[in-house]
PDB file of C-alpha atoms in Angstrom:
ATOM      1  CA  MET N1287     -19.414 -44.990  78.403  1.00 62.00           C
ATOM      2  CA  LYS N1288     -20.797 -41.594  77.872  1.00 66.00           C
ATOM      3  CA  GLN N1289     -18.442 -39.106  76.179  1.00 67.00           C
ATOM      4  CA  ILE N1290     -18.657 -35.366  75.732  1.00 68.00           C
ATOM      5  CA  ARG N1291     -19.325 -33.835  72.318  1.00 77.00           C
ATOM      6  CA  ASN N1292     -17.004 -30.735  72.565  1.00 79.00           C
ATOM      7  CA  THR N1293     -13.697 -32.165  73.872  1.00 86.00           C
ATOM      8  CA  ALA N1294     -11.810 -28.896  72.991  1.00 89.00           C
ATOM      9  CA  VAL N1295     -13.920 -26.959  75.687  1.00 91.00           C
ATOM     10  CA  MET N1296     -13.105 -29.432  78.298  1.00 91.00           C
ATOM     11  CA  GLU N1297      -9.498 -29.554  77.227  1.00 93.00           C
ATOM     12  CA  ALA N1298      -9.273 -25.734  77.557  1.00 94.00           C
ATOM     13  CA  MET N1299     -10.909 -25.959  80.957  1.00 95.00           C
ATOM     14  CA  SER N1300      -8.593 -28.742  82.149  1.00 94.00           C
ATOM     15  CA  GLU N1301      -5.509 -26.836  80.954  1.00 95.00           C
ATOM     16  CA  ALA N1302      -6.674 -23.658  82.767  1.00 96.00           C
ATOM     17  CA  VAL N1303      -7.252 -25.570  85.970  1.00 96.00           C
ATOM     18  CA  ARG N1304      -4.030 -27.507  85.854  1.00 95.00           C
ATOM     19  CA  LYS N1305      -2.011 -24.233  85.236  1.00 96.00           C
ATOM     20  CA  TYR N1306      -3.715 -22.747  88.219  1.00 96.00           C
ATOM     21  CA  GLY N1307      -3.240 -25.892  90.370  1.00 96.00           C
ATOM     22  CA  ILE N1308      -5.881 -28.629  90.831  1.00 95.00           C
ATOM     23  CA  LYS N1309      -4.967 -28.944  94.530  1.00 96.00           C
ATOM     24  CA  LYS N1310      -5.389 -25.158  94.903  1.00 96.00           C
ATOM     25  CA  ILE N1311      -8.761 -24.860  93.109  1.00 96.00           C
ATOM     26  CA  ALA N1312     -10.507 -28.142  94.327  1.00 96.00           C
ATOM     27  CA  PRO N1313     -11.265 -26.729  97.828  1.00 96.00           C
ATOM     28  CA  GLU N1314     -12.663 -23.631  96.329  1.00 95.00           C
ATOM     29  CA  LEU N1315     -15.066 -25.853  94.434  1.00 95.00           C
ATOM     30  CA  ASP N1316     -15.658 -27.893  97.346  1.00 95.00           C
ATOM     31  CA  LYS N1317     -14.159 -31.045  95.753  1.00 94.00           C
ATOM     32  CA  GLU N1318     -11.439 -33.489  96.297  1.00 95.00           C
ATOM     33  CA  PRO N1319      -8.590 -33.062  93.737  1.00 94.00           C
ATOM     34  CA  SER N1320      -9.081 -36.641  92.446  1.00 92.00           C
ATOM     35  CA  SER N1321     -12.782 -35.897  91.842  1.00 92.00           C
ATOM     36  CA  LEU N1322     -11.954 -32.715  89.968  1.00 94.00           C
ATOM     37  CA  TYR N1323      -9.311 -34.463  87.912  1.00 92.00           C
ATOM     38  CA  GLY N1324     -11.884 -36.970  86.745  1.00 91.00           C
ATOM     39  CA  GLU N1325     -14.491 -34.260  86.028  1.00 92.00           C
ATOM     40  CA  LEU N1326     -11.846 -32.402  83.909  1.00 92.00           C
ATOM     41  CA  ASN N1327     -10.889 -35.389  81.728  1.00 89.00           C
ATOM     42  CA  PRO N1328     -12.456 -34.893  78.431  1.00 84.00           C
ATOM     43  CA  TYR N1329     -12.026 -38.566  77.564  1.00 84.00           C
ATOM     44  CA  GLY N1330     -13.383 -39.945  80.771  1.00 79.00           C
ATOM     45  CA  ASP N1331     -16.675 -41.495  81.498  1.00 76.00           C
ATOM     46  CA  GLN N1332     -19.055 -38.509  81.725  1.00 72.00           C
ATOM     47  CA  SER N1333     -21.845 -40.687  83.135  1.00 74.00           C
ATOM     48  CA  LYS N1334     -19.639 -40.880  86.403  1.00 78.00           C
ATOM     49  CA  ALA N1335     -17.925 -37.487  86.616  1.00 79.00           C
ATOM     50  CA  LYS N1336     -19.227 -34.237  85.155  1.00 86.00           C
ATOM     51  CA  LEU N1337     -18.012 -30.764  85.767  1.00 91.00           C
ATOM     52  CA  SER N1338     -21.161 -28.651  86.467  1.00 92.00           C
ATOM     53  CA  LEU N1339     -21.774 -25.354  84.796  1.00 93.00           C
ATOM     54  CA  ASP N1340     -21.620 -23.629  88.047  1.00 96.00           C
ATOM     55  CA  ASP N1341     -18.155 -25.117  88.859  1.00 96.00           C
ATOM     56  CA  ALA N1342     -16.979 -24.308  85.323  1.00 95.00           C
ATOM     57  CA  ILE N1343     -17.981 -20.599  85.816  1.00 96.00           C
ATOM     58  CA  GLU N1344     -16.282 -20.550  89.293  1.00 96.00           C
ATOM     59  CA  ALA N1345     -13.143 -22.163  87.801  1.00 97.00           C
ATOM     60  CA  MET N1346     -12.998 -19.531  85.065  1.00 96.00           C
ATOM     61  CA  ARG N1347     -13.429 -16.775  87.727  1.00 95.00           C
ATOM     62  CA  LEU N1348     -10.656 -18.113  89.867  1.00 96.00           C
ATOM     63  CA  THR N1349      -8.187 -18.927  87.064  1.00 96.00           C
ATOM     64  CA  LYS N1350      -9.031 -15.808  85.068  1.00 94.00           C
ATOM     65  CA  ASN N1351      -8.778 -18.084  81.966  1.00 95.00           C
ATOM     66  CA  TYR N1352     -11.776 -17.802  79.653  1.00 93.00           C
ATOM     67  CA  ALA N1353     -10.569 -20.042  76.786  1.00 93.00           C
ATOM     68  CA  ALA N1354     -13.313 -22.497  77.414  1.00 95.00           C
ATOM     69  CA  LEU N1355     -16.000 -19.766  77.350  1.00 95.00           C
ATOM     70  CA  GLU N1356     -14.437 -18.391  74.088  1.00 91.00           C
ATOM     71  CA  LEU N1357     -14.691 -21.891  72.512  1.00 92.00           C
ATOM     72  CA  ILE N1358     -18.368 -22.297  73.626  1.00 93.00           C
ATOM     73  CA  ALA N1359     -19.124 -18.844  72.164  1.00 92.00           C
ATOM     74  CA  ALA N1360     -17.386 -19.687  68.888  1.00 89.00           C
ATOM     75  CA  GLU N1361     -19.268 -23.001  68.687  1.00 90.00           C
ATOM     76  CA  LEU N1362     -22.386 -20.998  68.920  1.00 93.00           C
ATOM     77  CA  GLY N1363     -21.290 -18.392  66.313  1.00 90.00           C
ATOM     78  CA  MET N1364     -20.582 -15.664  68.862  1.00 90.00           C
ATOM     79  CA  ARG N1365     -17.634 -14.059  70.472  1.00 80.00           C
ATOM     80  CA  VAL N1366     -16.679 -13.083  74.039  1.00 82.00           C
ATOM     81  CA  CYS N1367     -15.457  -9.624  74.958  1.00 74.00           C
ATOM     82  CA  PRO N1368     -14.793  -8.063  78.211  1.00 72.00           C
ATOM     83  CA  VAL N1369     -17.280  -5.504  79.457  1.00 70.00           C
ATOM     84  CA  ASP N1370     -14.527  -3.344  80.814  1.00 71.00           C
ATOM     85  CA  SER N1371     -12.421  -2.219  77.763  1.00 80.00           C
ATOM     86  CA  MET N1372     -10.659   0.754  79.469  1.00 84.00           C
ATOM     87  CA  PRO N1373      -7.667   1.869  77.432  1.00 88.00           C
ATOM     88  CA  ASP N1374      -4.213   0.939  78.665  1.00 87.00           C
ATOM     89  CA  LYS N1375      -2.544   3.778  76.805  1.00 87.00           C
ATOM     90  CA  GLU N1376      -2.698   7.545  77.445  1.00 87.00           C
ATOM     91  CA  ASP N1377      -3.300   8.507  73.872  1.00 89.00           C
ATOM     92  CA  VAL N1378      -5.748   7.197  71.369  1.00 89.00           C
ATOM     93  CA  ARG N1379      -2.991   7.017  68.739  1.00 91.00           C
ATOM     94  CA  ASP N1380      -1.022   4.652  71.016  1.00 90.00           C
ATOM     95  CA  GLU N1381      -4.124   2.464  71.321  1.00 89.00           C
ATOM     96  CA  MET N1382      -4.421   2.278  67.494  1.00 90.00           C
ATOM     97  CA  LEU N1383      -0.769   1.255  67.132  1.00 90.00           C
ATOM     98  CA  ASP N1384      -1.503  -1.593  69.614  1.00 87.00           C
ATOM     99  CA  ASP N1385      -4.320  -2.747  67.277  1.00 91.00           C
ATOM    100  CA  THR N1386      -1.966  -2.759  64.330  1.00 91.00           C
ATOM    101  CA  ASN N1387       0.718  -4.831  66.157  1.00 91.00           C
ATOM    102  CA  MET N1388      -1.972  -7.335  67.398  1.00 90.00           C
ATOM    103  CA  LEU N1389      -3.404  -7.611  63.921  1.00 94.00           C
ATOM    104  CA  SER N1390       0.079  -8.480  62.641  1.00 94.00           C
ATOM    105  CA  ASP N1391       0.491 -11.110  65.442  1.00 94.00           C
ATOM    106  CA  PHE N1392      -2.868 -12.645  64.366  1.00 96.00           C
ATOM    107  CA  HIS N1393      -1.939 -12.886  60.764  1.00 96.00           C
ATOM    108  CA  GLU N1394       1.445 -14.366  61.577  1.00 96.00           C
ATOM    109  CA  SER N1395      -0.113 -16.989  63.715  1.00 96.00           C
ATOM    110  CA  ILE N1396      -2.348 -18.051  60.713  1.00 97.00           C
ATOM    111  CA  ARG N1397       0.708 -17.950  58.385  1.00 97.00           C
ATOM    112  CA  ARG N1398       2.523 -20.288  60.754  1.00 97.00           C
ATOM    113  CA  GLU N1399      -0.570 -22.562  60.687  1.00 97.00           C
ATOM    114  CA  GLU N1400      -0.890 -22.513  64.523  1.00 96.00           C
ATOM    115  CA  HIS N1401      -3.732 -24.441  66.167  1.00 92.00           C
ATOM    116  CA  PRO N1402      -7.089 -22.562  65.957  1.00 90.00           C
ATOM    117  CA  ASN N1403      -7.063 -22.238  69.780  1.00 84.00           C
ATOM    118  CA  VAL N1404      -3.839 -20.230  69.530  1.00 89.00           C
ATOM    119  CA  VAL N1405      -5.167 -18.150  66.672  1.00 93.00           C
ATOM    120  CA  ARG N1406      -8.373 -17.533  68.576  1.00 86.00           C
ATOM    121  CA  LYS N1407      -6.359 -16.044  71.401  1.00 86.00           C
ATOM    122  CA  PHE N1408      -4.926 -13.420  69.074  1.00 91.00           C
ATOM    123  CA  TRP N1409      -8.348 -12.909  67.435  1.00 89.00           C
ATOM    124  CA  THR N1410      -9.906 -12.249  70.910  1.00 84.00           C
ATOM    125  CA  ALA N1411      -7.095  -9.932  71.895  1.00 86.00           C
ATOM    126  CA  ILE N1412      -7.633  -7.882  68.683  1.00 90.00           C
ATOM    127  CA  HIS N1413     -11.289  -7.423  69.445  1.00 87.00           C
ATOM    128  CA  ASN N1414     -10.513  -6.293  73.028  1.00 86.00           C
ATOM    129  CA  ASP N1415      -7.856  -3.877  71.866  1.00 89.00           C
ATOM    130  CA  ILE N1416     -10.078  -2.411  69.215  1.00 90.00           C
ATOM    131  CA  ASP N1417     -12.673  -1.855  71.932  1.00 89.00           C
ATOM    132  CA  GLN N1418     -10.079  -0.090  73.958  1.00 90.00           C
ATOM    133  CA  SER N1419      -9.357   2.192  71.040  1.00 91.00           C
ATOM    134  CA  MET N1420     -12.995   2.960  70.636  1.00 90.00           C
ATOM    135  CA  THR N1421     -13.257   3.747  74.295  1.00 89.00           C
ATOM    136  CA  ALA N1422     -10.126   6.062  74.145  1.00 90.00           C
ATOM    137  CA  TYR N1423     -11.624   7.747  71.049  1.00 91.00           C
ATOM    138  CA  GLU N1424     -14.982   8.297  72.786  1.00 90.00           C
ATOM    139  CA  MET N1425     -13.167   9.669  75.973  1.00 89.00           C
ATOM    140  CA  LYS N1426     -11.084  12.015  73.815  1.00 89.00           C
ATOM    141  CA  HIS N1427     -14.165  13.140  71.873  1.00 91.00           C
ATOM    142  CA  ALA N1428     -16.120  13.801  75.166  1.00 90.00           C
ATOM    143  CA  GLN N1429     -13.267  15.739  76.591  1.00 88.00           C
ATOM    144  CA  GLN N1430     -13.091  17.964  73.432  1.00 89.00           C
ATOM    145  CA  ALA N1431     -16.854  18.574  73.592  1.00 90.00           C
ATOM    146  CA  ARG N1432     -16.573  19.866  77.224  1.00 88.00           C
ATOM    147  CA  GLN N1433     -13.962  22.415  76.210  1.00 85.00           C
TER     148      GLN N1433
END
């Protein structure tokens, strides 16, 4: 029986699809729910049922859950960040306060010795929020330059 090497990635994909609903997503991937269930089993026989890269991408797009992608990136020494980092606050100072709060949450999750996947979610959120702060600052700077 062939087994996968990175079970955490498949576990993350499986969790995302299950939360979304296997019966809901299977038709979108042109699969039977039972087949998809087999493909998402990280401990199943991978010589019989494999989730294709194309299906994994589509599943992430549909579920809007990118935990598996983040784990793949981390395994390769990289990180994932959204291309769109538009600020969600009106003022750059408010954006920076978000950064501080998220950094605190990140540190607390480490102090509580939470699973690395949980800590990674905080880590990813911090990076995204810092990107938002930078975008807010750039927008403010450009507006001041036009005046």
